[in-house]
XYZ file of C-alpha atoms in Angstrom:
262
model
C 79.028 124.605 119.278
C 79.916 121.711 121.579
C 82.442 118.943 121.014
C 80.025 116.086 121.776
C 80.161 112.975 119.596
C 78.491 113.209 116.176
C 76.652 110.335 114.478
C 76.250 110.295 110.686
C 73.994 107.809 108.906
C 73.279 106.815 105.296
C 71.566 103.547 104.403
C 73.024 100.884 106.716
C 76.300 102.835 107.172
C 76.956 104.719 110.409
C 79.953 106.861 111.344
C 80.782 108.353 114.743
C 82.996 111.437 114.830
C 84.523 112.376 118.189
C 85.579 116.050 118.174
C 86.446 115.962 121.882
C 88.879 113.067 121.378
C 91.314 114.582 118.925
C 88.876 115.048 116.051
C 89.030 111.351 115.260
C 86.572 109.016 113.585
C 85.584 106.736 116.440
C 83.516 104.189 114.530
C 82.567 103.037 111.024
C 79.784 100.467 110.968
C 78.532 98.807 107.785
C 75.460 96.853 108.799
C 76.562 94.756 111.784
C 80.310 95.058 111.039
C 82.536 97.534 112.916
C 85.499 98.259 110.656
C 87.616 100.370 113.029
C 89.445 99.160 116.099
C 87.729 100.553 119.170
C 89.411 102.516 121.967
C 90.421 106.041 122.931
C 93.681 105.872 120.935
C 92.297 104.048 117.904
C 89.505 104.637 115.396
C 91.010 106.983 112.795
C 92.841 110.092 113.954
C 93.994 113.128 111.959
C 97.738 113.617 111.568
C 98.313 117.391 111.495
C 100.356 119.613 111.294
C 102.717 116.719 110.474
C 102.482 112.995 109.713
C 104.584 110.193 111.135
C 107.876 110.960 112.827
C 110.004 114.117 112.780
C 113.666 113.212 113.345
C 114.621 114.274 116.898
C 111.453 116.398 116.963
C 113.224 119.175 115.045
C 112.326 120.841 111.771
C 113.546 123.859 109.853
C 110.986 126.681 109.812
C 112.473 129.356 107.580
C 115.789 130.122 109.270
C 114.584 128.836 112.669
C 114.943 125.314 114.021
C 111.751 124.377 115.865
C 111.651 121.717 118.591
C 108.529 119.604 119.115
C 107.932 117.416 122.210
C 109.454 113.939 121.860
C 106.262 111.905 122.238
C 107.865 108.898 120.493
C 111.470 109.229 121.744
C 113.798 110.102 120.162
C 111.272 111.539 117.703
C 108.032 113.540 117.615
C 105.127 111.718 115.982
C 101.749 112.341 114.296
C 101.227 116.045 114.984
C 99.456 117.804 117.828
C 95.795 117.990 116.799
C 94.975 114.390 117.804
C 95.702 115.411 121.423
C 93.306 118.374 121.475
C 89.575 118.975 121.533
C 88.035 120.015 118.219
C 84.815 122.011 117.929
C 81.754 121.253 115.863
C 80.934 123.902 113.268
C 78.063 122.225 111.419
C 76.193 118.908 111.334
C 73.405 117.243 109.392
C 72.245 113.639 109.067
C 75.122 112.692 106.747
C 77.629 115.558 106.965
C 79.686 117.317 109.640
C 82.372 119.985 109.859
C 84.753 120.284 112.823
C 87.618 122.706 113.465
C 90.768 122.920 115.553
C 92.925 125.975 116.240
C 96.641 125.189 116.316
C 98.193 126.104 119.670
C 101.503 125.554 121.502
C 103.720 123.591 121.207
C 103.076 124.292 117.508
C 104.729 127.696 116.953
C 102.267 129.261 114.480
C 98.572 130.160 114.664
C 96.374 128.369 112.158
C 93.056 126.604 111.783
C 92.460 122.991 110.769
C 89.077 121.975 109.344
C 87.725 118.495 108.649
C 84.634 117.951 106.503
C 83.006 114.492 106.765
C 80.458 113.271 104.195
C 78.742 109.861 104.359
C 76.745 108.149 101.609
C 75.361 104.600 101.454
C 78.588 103.211 99.997
C 81.324 105.782 100.704
C 82.769 108.077 103.353
C 84.845 111.111 102.381
C 86.987 113.322 104.629
C 88.610 116.567 103.522
C 91.123 118.284 105.813
C 92.571 121.751 105.328
C 95.097 123.900 107.177
C 94.764 127.678 106.862
C 96.719 130.604 108.227
C 95.877 134.290 108.283
C 99.252 135.300 109.727
C 102.600 133.466 109.442
C 103.464 131.042 106.693
C 104.693 127.647 107.897
C 105.467 124.118 106.664
C 102.813 121.476 107.360
C 101.488 118.045 106.459
C 98.083 116.432 106.797
C 97.008 112.811 106.759
C 94.875 110.187 108.495
C 95.761 107.174 110.623
C 92.922 104.617 110.534
C 93.114 101.404 112.543
C 91.088 98.897 110.526
C 90.146 95.706 112.351
C 92.281 92.835 111.071
C 89.318 90.485 111.357
C 85.568 91.049 111.215
C 85.061 87.711 112.943
C 86.196 85.434 110.123
C 89.310 85.470 107.911
C 91.963 88.172 108.296
C 91.909 91.161 105.982
C 93.968 91.122 102.781
C 95.778 94.306 101.695
C 96.268 94.897 97.962
C 98.046 97.834 96.330
C 100.659 98.498 93.635
C 103.031 101.259 94.720
C 105.641 102.720 92.380
C 108.260 102.635 95.116
C 108.926 102.129 98.804
C 110.797 104.695 100.875
C 113.793 102.844 102.303
C 113.413 102.815 106.075
C 116.412 103.314 108.315
C 116.919 101.771 111.739
C 115.351 104.930 113.205
C 112.112 104.182 111.250
C 112.632 107.267 109.062
C 113.204 107.372 105.293
C 116.863 107.296 104.291
C 116.219 109.268 101.106
C 116.506 106.183 98.886
C 113.584 104.690 96.973
C 113.536 100.913 96.649
C 111.410 98.202 95.057
C 108.391 97.497 97.291
C 108.998 94.652 99.713
C 106.437 92.096 100.917
C 104.607 92.402 104.252
C 105.030 92.928 107.201
C 105.203 96.702 106.853
C 105.640 99.857 108.821
C 106.637 101.687 105.690
C 105.887 104.600 103.398
C 105.072 103.955 99.730
C 104.815 106.220 96.700
C 101.717 106.153 94.473
C 102.156 109.112 92.085
C 98.760 108.547 90.456
C 97.086 108.788 93.869
C 96.661 106.471 96.834
C 94.637 103.378 95.878
C 94.644 100.533 98.425
C 92.060 97.747 98.680
C 91.254 95.986 101.954
C 89.332 92.718 101.568
C 87.752 90.747 104.393
C 87.136 87.500 102.441
C 83.484 86.639 101.980
C 82.400 89.774 103.824
C 83.465 93.200 102.621
C 85.827 95.059 100.293
C 86.917 98.605 101.157
C 88.972 100.945 98.980
C 91.140 103.700 100.477
C 91.678 106.445 97.897
C 93.281 109.885 97.860
C 94.792 112.244 95.297
C 97.921 112.364 97.474
C 100.889 110.221 96.449
C 102.139 108.931 99.815
C 100.669 106.196 101.955
C 102.045 104.508 105.060
C 100.942 100.909 105.577
C 101.371 99.419 109.046
C 100.341 95.799 109.606
C 102.647 94.711 112.418
C 99.939 94.745 115.103
C 97.855 91.656 115.797
C 94.504 93.440 116.042
C 94.582 96.024 113.268
C 95.952 97.179 109.913
C 96.634 100.872 109.160
C 96.480 102.477 105.695
C 97.469 106.137 106.056
C 97.174 108.573 103.111
C 99.255 111.685 103.683
C 100.637 114.742 101.891
C 104.285 113.797 102.386
C 106.530 111.061 103.735
C 107.612 110.683 107.376
C 109.995 113.474 108.393
C 108.277 115.425 105.640
C 108.599 118.814 107.357
C 112.331 118.439 106.727
C 112.537 116.506 103.457
C 109.341 117.487 101.597
C 107.933 120.673 103.186
C 104.587 122.027 101.972
C 104.177 125.685 102.830
C 100.857 126.983 104.176
C 100.469 130.696 103.421
C 97.642 133.234 103.846
C 96.707 132.745 100.173
C 97.528 129.037 99.816
C 96.054 126.606 102.372
C 97.020 122.933 102.477
C 94.139 120.582 101.675
C 93.798 116.826 101.209
C 90.916 114.394 100.755
C 90.524 110.693 101.603
C 87.637 108.458 100.526
C 86.683 105.026 101.841
C 84.270 103.184 99.534
C 82.936 99.694 100.078
C 80.921 96.824 98.708
C 79.675 93.582 100.201
C 81.118 90.285 98.964
């Protein structure tokens, strides 16, 4: 099938999925409110086959050191799938499935699938990475850019992490876990009972970001947007917390956004 934009609707909620622009979610509208920052690089993009930065773009793949392009010098950032065109496998009024085949510079063949499901008060995305040939380390996650303001007061971010990954000067975890610090953040946090972050636009809308995964990066240093990024491992995770994808064991993660009006 084609990679034309897909529109999902349920009640007064509308989601646009853009397979041709990196498999990202281009829009989430609740009534008259657009929750995602608009633009080719924004919305909410998938981070796969890794999340955040890889130190110097290098990771250990069995006994081989692999080198990824340094698209955030001196590091490689956010995977390769957000730069490619995905293909639509199935759509209905409130559900869609899109796929992406991993290609160079990623060294191993594999297929990534995203399943999107919209209801009147929630939006769920499940992403999986499968291989039928080589086993390889991988991560998956999502990088949403939520609008800081919906026209009134700025959004409030509320969550209770168990720890914060100490961030070095190179923006990568040092390996030490510390007590969570107050905002501003461009940091990874641990939530071993699952990601649970609440965004509140006072007097307008409350949105919960939830996932069974235990890592979330929160980035609120930009004027226009706030990012809450569930992921299957911390930044530099291909080196410090590798998850192996094998022919009998795919990597799968799910994220749900649920909302209510205030």
